[in-house]
Short mmCIF file of C-alpha atoms and ligand atoms in Angstrom, two decimals:
data_model
loop_
_atom_site.label_atom_id
_atom_site.label_comp_id
_atom_site.label_asym_id
_atom_site.label_seq_id
_atom_site.Cartn_x
_atom_site.Cartn_y
_atom_site.Cartn_z
CA UNK A 61 102.76 27.91 -38.11
CA UNK A 62 101.48 30.18 -40.66
CA UNK A 63 100.80 27.06 -43.03
CA UNK A 64 99.11 25.57 -40.33
CA UNK A 65 96.90 28.44 -39.76
CA UNK A 66 96.12 28.47 -43.38
CA UNK A 67 95.30 24.74 -43.12
CA UNK A 68 92.76 25.29 -40.09
CA UNK A 69 90.88 27.95 -42.33
CA UNK A 70 92.21 30.96 -40.77
CA UNK A 71 93.78 34.10 -42.30
CA UNK A 72 96.85 35.26 -41.11
CA UNK A 73 98.38 39.03 -40.82
CA UNK A 74 102.42 38.49 -40.51
CA UNK A 75 104.68 41.45 -39.30
CA UNK A 76 108.16 41.36 -40.02
CA UNK A 77 110.79 44.27 -40.44
CA UNK A 78 112.42 41.91 -43.17
CA UNK A 79 110.46 43.13 -46.07
CA UNK A 80 111.79 39.59 -48.16
CA UNK A 81 110.40 37.55 -44.56
CA UNK A 82 109.60 33.95 -45.83
CA UNK A 83 106.27 34.06 -43.98
CA UNK A 84 105.36 37.06 -46.14
CA UNK A 85 104.81 34.47 -48.90
CA UNK A 86 102.28 32.37 -47.35
CA UNK A 87 99.84 35.02 -45.07
CA UNK A 88 96.61 36.77 -45.93
CA UNK A 89 98.36 39.99 -45.03
CA UNK A 90 101.90 41.36 -44.69
CA UNK A 91 102.59 44.16 -42.81
CA UNK A 92 106.36 45.53 -43.31
CA UNK A 93 107.48 46.61 -39.50
CA UNK A 94 109.38 45.33 -36.82
CA UNK A 95 107.06 43.74 -34.31
CA UNK A 96 109.06 44.86 -31.25
CA UNK A 97 107.55 48.34 -31.84
CA UNK A 98 104.33 47.08 -30.09
CA UNK A 99 102.43 50.56 -30.44
CA UNK A 100 103.06 50.59 -34.12
CA UNK A 101 101.54 46.96 -34.49
CA UNK A 102 98.89 47.78 -32.10
CA UNK A 103 97.94 50.79 -34.09
CA UNK A 104 97.69 48.73 -37.44
CA UNK A 105 95.86 46.28 -35.60
CA UNK A 106 93.30 48.66 -34.50
CA UNK A 107 92.85 50.32 -38.14
CA UNK A 108 92.19 46.58 -39.40
CA UNK A 109 89.76 45.55 -36.49
CA UNK A 110 87.88 49.04 -37.25
CA UNK A 111 87.72 48.15 -40.80
CA UNK A 112 85.92 45.08 -39.88
CA UNK A 113 88.52 42.55 -39.79
CA UNK A 114 87.77 40.15 -37.17
CA UNK A 115 91.14 39.31 -35.17
CA UNK A 116 91.20 36.77 -32.55
CA UNK A 117 94.74 36.47 -31.20
CA UNK A 118 98.53 36.68 -31.60
CA UNK A 119 101.23 34.10 -31.33
CA UNK A 120 104.83 33.43 -32.71
CA UNK A 121 106.78 30.45 -33.15
CA UNK A 122 110.87 30.59 -32.29
CA UNK A 123 111.12 34.15 -31.21
CA UNK A 124 111.78 34.63 -27.69
CA UNK A 125 109.28 37.56 -27.43
CA UNK A 126 106.36 36.67 -24.65
CA UNK A 127 106.93 40.28 -23.31
CA UNK A 128 105.73 41.54 -26.65
CA UNK A 129 102.73 39.09 -27.28
CA UNK A 130 101.80 39.76 -23.65
CA UNK A 131 101.49 43.68 -24.31
CA UNK A 132 99.62 43.21 -27.48
CA UNK A 133 97.13 40.49 -26.50
CA UNK A 134 96.61 42.40 -23.34
CA UNK A 135 95.56 45.41 -25.05
CA UNK A 136 92.91 43.56 -26.82
CA UNK A 137 91.86 41.45 -24.63
CA UNK A 138 93.45 38.01 -26.25
CA UNK A 139 94.74 35.17 -24.72
CA UNK A 140 98.54 35.44 -24.22
CA UNK A 141 101.42 35.34 -21.74
CA UNK A 142 100.83 37.25 -18.57
CA UNK A 143 103.26 40.29 -17.64
CA UNK A 144 104.07 37.85 -14.82
CA UNK A 145 104.99 35.00 -16.81
CA UNK A 146 106.87 37.17 -19.74
CA UNK A 147 109.27 39.25 -17.24
CA UNK A 148 110.05 36.02 -15.47
CA UNK A 149 110.89 33.81 -18.54
CA UNK A 150 112.81 36.72 -20.08
CA UNK A 151 115.28 36.87 -17.42
CA UNK A 152 117.28 33.80 -16.14
CA UNK A 153 118.17 35.23 -12.67
CA UNK A 154 114.60 36.33 -11.87
CA UNK A 155 113.42 32.73 -13.32
CA UNK A 156 115.71 31.08 -11.48
CA UNK A 157 115.04 32.66 -8.05
CA UNK A 158 111.36 32.10 -8.69
CA UNK A 159 112.03 28.47 -9.51
CA UNK A 160 114.24 28.00 -6.42
CA UNK A 161 111.49 29.95 -4.23
CA UNK A 162 108.97 27.12 -5.50
CA UNK A 163 111.36 24.33 -4.21
CA UNK A 164 111.86 23.07 -8.04
CA UNK A 165 115.32 21.32 -8.74
CA UNK A 166 117.77 23.87 -10.31
CA UNK A 167 121.35 24.25 -10.39
CA UNK A 168 123.34 26.18 -7.85
CA UNK A 169 123.37 30.04 -9.32
CA UNK A 170 124.52 33.60 -8.65
CA UNK A 171 124.11 36.74 -10.11
CA UNK A 172 127.81 37.75 -10.50
CA UNK A 173 129.30 40.85 -11.54
CA UNK A 174 133.02 40.34 -12.20
CA UNK A 175 136.07 37.84 -11.77
CA UNK A 176 136.09 38.33 -7.70
CA UNK A 177 132.46 37.68 -7.22
CA UNK A 178 132.58 34.38 -9.94
CA UNK A 179 135.52 33.01 -8.09
CA UNK A 180 133.62 33.57 -4.49
CA UNK A 181 130.60 31.53 -6.01
CA UNK A 182 132.52 28.73 -7.19
CA UNK A 183 134.62 28.31 -4.02
CA UNK A 184 131.23 27.96 -2.24
CA UNK A 185 129.94 25.43 -3.99
CA UNK A 186 132.80 23.56 -4.98
CA UNK A 187 132.01 21.85 -8.39
CA UNK A 188 133.96 20.71 -11.25
CA UNK A 189 132.68 23.18 -14.16
CA UNK A 190 130.70 26.47 -14.03
CA UNK A 191 128.65 28.05 -16.71
CA UNK A 192 128.57 31.70 -17.37
CA UNK A 193 125.47 33.49 -19.48
CA UNK A 194 123.80 36.68 -19.79
CA UNK A 195 120.27 36.60 -18.35
CA UNK A 196 118.34 38.25 -21.13
CA UNK A 197 119.30 36.38 -24.06
CA UNK A 198 118.26 33.05 -26.11
CA UNK A 199 119.85 30.72 -28.70
CA UNK A 200 123.04 30.00 -26.25
CA UNK A 201 124.22 33.91 -27.30
CA UNK A 202 126.94 34.69 -24.89
CA UNK A 203 126.87 31.11 -22.66
CA UNK A 204 130.14 29.69 -22.02
CA UNK A 205 131.53 26.75 -19.99
CA UNK A 206 134.46 27.65 -17.33
CA UNK A 207 136.79 24.50 -16.66
CA UNK A 208 139.51 26.40 -14.69
CA UNK A 209 139.72 29.87 -13.23
CA UNK A 210 142.01 31.28 -15.74
CA UNK A 211 138.95 31.06 -18.16
CA UNK A 212 136.56 33.26 -16.09
CA UNK A 213 137.75 36.84 -17.43
CA UNK A 214 137.27 35.43 -21.00
CA UNK A 215 133.82 34.24 -20.15
CA UNK A 216 132.82 37.57 -18.60
CA UNK A 217 133.95 39.31 -21.64
CA UNK A 218 132.16 37.24 -23.72
CA UNK A 219 129.09 37.11 -21.91
CA UNK A 220 128.86 41.05 -21.63
CA UNK A 221 129.06 41.55 -25.10
CA UNK A 222 125.58 40.06 -25.18
CA UNK A 223 123.61 42.16 -22.80
CA UNK A 224 123.02 45.68 -21.58
CA UNK A 225 122.66 44.70 -17.83
CA UNK A 226 125.53 45.08 -15.61
CA UNK A 227 125.25 41.80 -14.14
CA UNK A 228 125.54 37.95 -15.23
CA UNK A 229 124.23 34.60 -14.30
CA UNK A 230 126.48 32.01 -12.99
CA UNK A 231 125.88 28.30 -12.63
CA UNK A 232 126.84 25.07 -11.33
CA UNK A 233 127.29 22.98 -14.69
CA UNK A 234 125.05 20.14 -14.39
CA UNK A 235 126.50 16.96 -16.67
CA UNK A 236 123.85 14.66 -17.87
CA UNK A 237 121.38 13.82 -20.91
CA UNK A 238 120.07 17.07 -21.76
CA UNK A 239 116.25 17.13 -23.00
CA UNK A 240 113.67 19.55 -24.72
CA UNK A 241 110.18 19.58 -23.92
CA UNK A 242 107.16 21.05 -25.02
CA UNK A 243 104.04 21.51 -23.35
CA UNK A 244 100.70 23.04 -24.08
CA UNK A 245 98.24 24.61 -21.21
CA UNK A 246 94.60 25.37 -21.41
CA UNK A 247 92.72 26.59 -18.64
CA UNK A 248 95.32 24.60 -16.48
CA UNK A 249 94.86 21.12 -18.14
CA UNK A 250 98.34 20.30 -19.82
CA UNK A 251 99.91 18.19 -22.01
CA UNK A 252 103.81 17.54 -22.89
CA UNK A 253 104.00 16.08 -26.59
CA UNK A 254 107.03 17.46 -27.18
CA UNK A 255 109.92 15.31 -25.54
CA UNK A 256 113.37 15.45 -27.62
CA UNK A 257 117.21 13.96 -26.52
CA UNK A 258 119.60 16.84 -27.29
CA UNK A 259 122.97 15.97 -28.54
CA UNK A 260 126.02 17.86 -27.45
CA UNK A 261 128.81 15.55 -27.72
CA UNK A 262 129.50 16.29 -31.18
CA UNK A 263 130.39 19.89 -30.42
CA UNK A 264 132.88 19.20 -27.61
CA UNK A 265 135.50 20.85 -29.84
CA UNK A 266 133.52 24.38 -29.48
CA UNK A 267 134.60 24.38 -25.77
CA UNK A 268 134.21 26.93 -24.18
CA UNK A 269 131.06 27.63 -26.18
CA UNK A 270 128.03 25.18 -25.42
CA UNK A 271 126.46 24.40 -29.06
CA UNK A 272 123.52 21.80 -29.40
CA UNK A 273 123.69 19.71 -32.80
CA UNK A 274 120.46 18.67 -32.81
CA UNK A 275 118.68 15.73 -31.27
CA UNK A 276 116.49 12.71 -31.37
CA UNK A 277 112.78 11.72 -31.01
CA UNK A 278 111.82 9.59 -29.34
CA UNK A 279 113.55 9.74 -26.25
CA UNK A 280 115.85 6.92 -24.88
CA UNK A 281 114.69 7.29 -21.42
CA UNK A 282 112.37 4.68 -19.71
CA UNK A 283 108.69 5.62 -19.11
CA UNK A 284 109.64 6.74 -15.19
CA UNK A 285 112.08 9.19 -16.23
CA UNK A 286 110.29 10.74 -18.99
CA UNK A 287 106.92 10.89 -16.61
CA UNK A 288 109.13 12.74 -14.09
CA UNK A 289 110.51 15.11 -16.06
CA UNK A 290 106.82 15.81 -17.56
CA UNK A 291 105.20 16.30 -14.19
CA UNK A 292 108.29 18.59 -13.25
CA UNK A 293 108.18 20.79 -16.23
CA UNK A 294 104.23 21.17 -16.16
CA UNK A 295 104.44 21.83 -12.39
CA UNK A 296 106.93 24.34 -12.81
CA UNK A 297 105.32 25.99 -15.99
CA UNK A 298 101.91 26.33 -13.94
CA UNK A 299 104.06 27.97 -11.01
CA UNK A 300 105.20 30.42 -13.38
CA UNK A 301 101.67 31.61 -14.09
CA UNK A 302 101.33 29.63 -17.61
CA UNK A 303 97.74 28.70 -17.53
CA UNK A 304 96.89 28.70 -21.28
CA UNK A 305 99.83 28.70 -23.29
CA UNK A 306 103.03 27.23 -24.19
CA UNK A 307 106.07 26.42 -22.12
CA UNK A 308 109.41 25.20 -23.82
CA UNK A 309 111.36 23.43 -21.40
CA UNK A 310 115.47 22.75 -21.01
CA UNK A 311 115.95 20.12 -18.80
CA UNK A 312 119.09 18.06 -17.95
CA UNK A 313 118.89 14.72 -16.12
CA UNK A 314 121.53 14.25 -13.30
CA UNK A 315 122.65 10.78 -12.44
CA UNK A 316 121.94 11.18 -8.61
CA UNK A 317 120.15 14.46 -8.57
CA UNK A 318 117.08 13.36 -11.08
CA UNK A 319 116.08 15.94 -13.39
CA UNK A 320 116.96 19.58 -12.91
CA UNK A 321 115.74 22.75 -14.89
CA UNK A 322 118.02 24.79 -16.78
CA UNK A 323 115.36 26.93 -18.46
CA UNK A 324 111.55 27.45 -19.35
CA UNK A 325 110.76 29.56 -22.11
CA UNK A 326 107.05 30.68 -22.85
CA UNK A 327 107.09 29.91 -26.50
CA UNK A 328 107.02 27.40 -29.19
CA UNK A 329 110.51 26.04 -30.32
CA UNK A 330 112.12 27.31 -33.41
CA UNK A 331 114.60 24.91 -35.02
CA UNK A 332 112.32 22.34 -36.49
CA UNK A 333 111.42 20.48 -32.63
CA UNK A 334 107.69 21.55 -32.75
CA UNK A 335 107.25 21.85 -36.62
CA UNK A 336 108.85 18.63 -37.98
CA UNK A 337 110.43 16.38 -35.59
CA UNK A 338 107.35 15.74 -33.11
CA UNK A 339 104.78 15.58 -36.00
CA UNK A 340 106.88 13.34 -37.94
CA UNK A 341 107.59 11.06 -35.32
CA UNK A 342 104.14 10.89 -33.15
CA UNK A 343 101.73 12.29 -35.51
CA UNK A 344 101.26 15.06 -33.07
CA UNK A 345 100.94 18.82 -34.30
CA UNK A 346 100.82 20.74 -31.37
CA UNK A 347 101.35 24.14 -33.18
CA UNK A 348 97.95 23.89 -34.44
CA UNK A 349 96.37 23.49 -30.56
CA UNK A 350 98.77 26.44 -29.64
CA UNK A 351 96.77 28.51 -32.50
CA UNK A 352 93.82 27.76 -30.71
CA UNK A 353 94.48 28.29 -27.54
CA UNK A 354 95.60 31.72 -28.55
CA UNK A 355 92.58 32.28 -30.43
CA UNK A 356 90.24 31.13 -27.30
CA UNK A 357 89.29 27.85 -29.00
CA UNK A 358 88.92 24.50 -27.13
CA UNK A 359 91.94 22.21 -27.54
CA UNK A 360 91.63 18.98 -28.78
CA UNK A 361 93.30 16.72 -26.19
CA UNK A 362 92.66 13.46 -27.87
CA UNK A 363 94.84 14.77 -30.89
CA UNK A 364 97.66 15.01 -28.57
CA UNK A 365 97.73 11.24 -28.53
CA UNK A 366 100.71 9.61 -30.18
CA UNK A 367 99.64 7.64 -33.09
CA UNK A 368 103.20 6.76 -34.40
CA UNK A 369 106.74 6.29 -33.01
CA UNK A 370 109.23 6.86 -35.87
CA UNK A 371 112.89 7.75 -35.17
CA UNK A 372 113.76 11.14 -36.49
CA UNK A 373 116.82 13.28 -35.90
CA UNK A 374 118.05 16.87 -36.83
CA UNK A 375 121.59 17.91 -37.19
CA UNK A 376 123.56 21.27 -38.15
CA UNK A 377 126.03 22.17 -40.45
CA UNK A 378 129.29 23.68 -38.92
CA UNK A 379 131.01 25.43 -41.57
CA UNK A 380 134.37 26.78 -40.60
CA UNK A 381 134.87 30.60 -41.41
CA UNK A 382 135.81 32.19 -44.65
CA UNK A 383 134.40 32.53 -48.30
CA UNK A 384 131.80 30.27 -49.29
CA UNK A 385 132.03 29.72 -53.25
CA UNK A 386 130.70 26.64 -53.64
CA UNK A 387 128.28 23.60 -52.05
CA UNK A 388 128.08 19.94 -53.36
CA UNK A 389 125.75 17.09 -52.97
CA UNK A 390 122.50 18.71 -51.77
CA UNK A 391 120.45 17.35 -54.87
CA UNK A 392 121.85 14.07 -54.44
CA UNK A 393 120.80 14.04 -50.33
CA UNK A 394 117.57 15.62 -50.95
CA UNK A 395 116.58 12.73 -53.05
CA UNK A 396 117.37 10.00 -50.25
CA UNK A 397 114.08 8.87 -48.80
CA UNK A 398 115.09 9.15 -45.26
CA UNK A 399 115.82 12.93 -45.78
CA UNK A 400 112.95 15.05 -44.61
CA UNK A 401 114.82 18.35 -45.27
CA UNK A 402 118.14 19.96 -45.98
CA UNK A 403 118.62 23.60 -45.42
CA UNK A 404 121.97 25.58 -45.79
CA UNK A 405 121.79 29.05 -44.23
CA UNK A 406 124.76 30.72 -46.21
CA UNK A 407 124.45 32.04 -49.39
CA UNK A 408 127.12 31.30 -52.33
CA UNK A 409 129.32 34.20 -52.28
CA UNK A 410 129.05 35.07 -48.46
CA UNK A 411 131.53 35.23 -45.86
CA UNK A 412 130.93 32.65 -43.23
CA UNK A 413 131.93 33.96 -39.56
CA UNK A 414 132.97 32.13 -36.79
CA UNK A 415 130.38 30.44 -34.65
CA UNK A 416 129.35 31.84 -31.46
CA UNK A 417 125.86 30.80 -31.24
CA UNK A 418 123.24 28.55 -32.36
CA UNK A 419 121.98 31.36 -34.99
CA UNK A 420 125.59 30.92 -36.82
CA UNK A 421 125.19 27.32 -37.44
CA UNK A 422 125.50 26.82 -41.48
CA UNK A 423 122.44 24.87 -42.13
CA UNK A 424 120.07 22.02 -41.19
CA UNK A 425 119.12 18.43 -42.17
CA UNK A 426 116.59 15.95 -40.75
CA UNK A 427 116.68 12.47 -41.34
CA UNK A 428 113.84 9.63 -40.55
CA UNK A 429 115.32 6.04 -39.87
CA UNK A 430 113.88 2.77 -38.52
CA UNK A 431 116.56 3.17 -35.63
CA UNK A 432 119.15 5.45 -33.83
CA UNK A 433 121.81 3.23 -35.52
CA UNK A 434 120.36 3.13 -38.96
CA UNK A 435 120.03 7.03 -38.62
CA UNK A 436 123.71 7.67 -37.57
CA UNK A 437 124.43 5.84 -40.70
CA UNK A 438 122.21 8.21 -42.79
CA UNK A 439 123.74 11.17 -40.84
CA UNK A 440 127.30 9.94 -41.27
CA UNK A 441 126.62 9.54 -45.04
CA UNK A 442 125.23 13.27 -45.29
CA UNK A 443 127.99 14.63 -43.31
CA UNK A 444 130.52 12.93 -45.58
CA UNK A 445 128.80 13.70 -49.26
CA UNK A 446 127.84 17.54 -48.40
CA UNK A 447 131.02 19.52 -48.95
CA UNK A 448 131.48 23.48 -48.63
CA UNK A 449 134.04 25.13 -50.55
CA UNK A 450 135.50 27.73 -48.28
CA UNK A 451 138.73 30.11 -48.99
CA UNK A 452 139.20 27.63 -52.30
CA UNK A 453 139.27 24.21 -50.17
CA UNK A 454 136.47 21.72 -50.12
CA UNK A 455 135.45 21.17 -46.49
CA UNK A 456 132.61 18.90 -44.53
CA UNK A 457 129.88 20.82 -42.14
CA UNK A 458 130.58 17.85 -39.61
CA UNK A 459 130.92 19.97 -36.10
CA UNK A 460 133.70 16.83 -35.33
CA UNK A 461 135.68 18.20 -38.14
CA UNK A 462 135.17 21.84 -37.41
CA UNK A 463 138.66 22.65 -35.80
CA UNK A 464 140.51 20.39 -38.02
CA UNK A 465 140.27 22.66 -41.32
N1 ADP B 216 123.90 24.97 -15.67
C1 ADP B 216 123.68 24.28 -16.48
N2 ADP B 216 124.38 22.86 -16.41
C2 ADP B 216 124.56 22.12 -17.85
N3 ADP B 216 124.29 22.78 -18.87
C3 ADP B 216 123.97 23.99 -19.01
C4 ADP B 216 123.55 24.95 -18.00
N4 ADP B 216 123.19 26.21 -18.37
C5 ADP B 216 123.26 26.12 -19.43
N5 ADP B 216 123.90 24.95 -19.84
C6 ADP B 216 123.67 24.47 -21.32
O1 ADP B 216 123.46 25.82 -22.05
C7 ADP B 216 122.64 25.65 -23.22
C8 ADP B 216 122.06 27.34 -23.40
O2 ADP B 216 121.98 27.40 -21.74
P1 ADP B 216 120.30 28.19 -21.56
O3 ADP B 216 120.35 28.70 -20.07
O4 ADP B 216 119.25 27.60 -21.90
O5 ADP B 216 120.35 29.65 -22.48
P2 ADP B 216 119.62 30.12 -23.88
O6 ADP B 216 118.75 30.82 -23.48
O7 ADP B 216 120.96 30.81 -24.86
O8 ADP B 216 119.11 28.81 -24.46
C9 ADP B 216 121.69 24.99 -22.47
O9 ADP B 216 120.49 24.42 -23.38
C10 ADP B 216 122.26 23.84 -22.07
O10 ADP B 216 123.05 22.89 -22.87
MG1 MG B 217 118.02 27.52 -23.37
#
C-alpha cells in the first residue's frame, strides 16, 4: 500500500509501534507510535497539519482496525469506515445478528457462555459439526471445529484465551468451497475484483484448529456462482453501511443452500491477496483505488476490468515446533520462473512455537503457472526442496507432514 501510494505520487506518513517496521523504509515520514492510541495519532497529525502539511486521508491493509480508522477519519472529516460499520464488523455476533435481520444467508449461530449453552444450541440445530470462536478476533485466532461433545470444553477454553468478553459465538459448520472476496465501493457504486478459492484440505491434520493454506485465483466456480457470490457480498456490505470503502468477505458455497456469509471485514486483506494474487492474475490493482477512495478521489472503474487471467497460488510453510537452526534451498526456489515470492517468517536461531492461528504459519510462497495442474507440480516441488532444521532434524514445511515429524 505504501509503495502503491508512492507510485501514485503521494507522500505517506506511517504509524507503527515497531521502530523497525518494514513500512518505515518506504514512507515519507515515519512516526514510531502505536496507532491504536488514536489520541496520540490525532495530535501528531494536527501538529503536521498546523505546520502546513496537506494530509488527505488514512488507510491500512491487513490489520483489522476499522474502528481506529473510523475515529481518526471522522475527527478530520476524511472518508473512512463509519462508526456503525466498524462496530458491526469488529464483533462477529453483532455482524451475524445484523445480517440475519437483513435476510442474508448465514450459518445458524448462537451467543454461548459455557458447556451447557453450547450443547443446548447444538441439540437445537442438529448439525454434524460446530464452530466455536471469539467474536472480537481475526486471523483464525481462537477458532475451533467441534465434532463431538467431548471436544466442547477444550474449544471453550481455547477460544476464551483470545477474548476479554464473557461470551463466545457458536455456529453450525457449513461444508463447501470457501471463497475470499474483496470489493470496493465509492458512493454506493461497487465492484468485486478480488475473488479467490481458499484451500483447507491440506490442513486437516490441524483439527480442531481451522487453518487456511492459501488459495487459487482465478476461481474454479462457474460464472453464475461467481455472480451470485459477488451480488451477495456487495448487497450485504452495503447493508452494513459500506458506501465508500472496502469490504473483504469470507463466503462458503454450500451444495444445497448456495453461498453463505461467514464474515465481512471492512478492510483490505493482508496475506498477498490484494497485494499480489489479484494484480498478477488479472492486472487489477485495487489497492490503488482503495487509496483514491480514502483521499476523496474518483475511482477508475475502467481499471477494475481484468486484462489477463493467469493462474496464481499462494501456499504456506508449516514448521513444527522447536529450535530452528537452518533453512535450505530458498535461493534455488527464488530462481524459478514460476516463483513470484518466497518468504520465511522465523529467524534462524529462533524457537518456533506450535501453530495456533494464521499468524504462526512459518512462511509463504506464491507461484504462477499455466494451469492448476502445473501449479500443483511447482508447489509439490517447493514443499519437497525447502527444508527446515528443527531440533537438529531436517523437516519439510508441508502441512500434510506437520504431525508426522
Ligand atoms: N460456520 C462456519 N462454517 C464453515 N467454516 C467456518 C465457519 N465459521 C468459520 N469457519 C472457518 O474458520 C475460518 C475463521 O473464521 P472467521 O469467522 O472468518 O474468523 P477470523 O476472523 O479469525 O477469520 C473461516 O475463514 C472459515 O474457514
Ligand atoms: Mg475470517
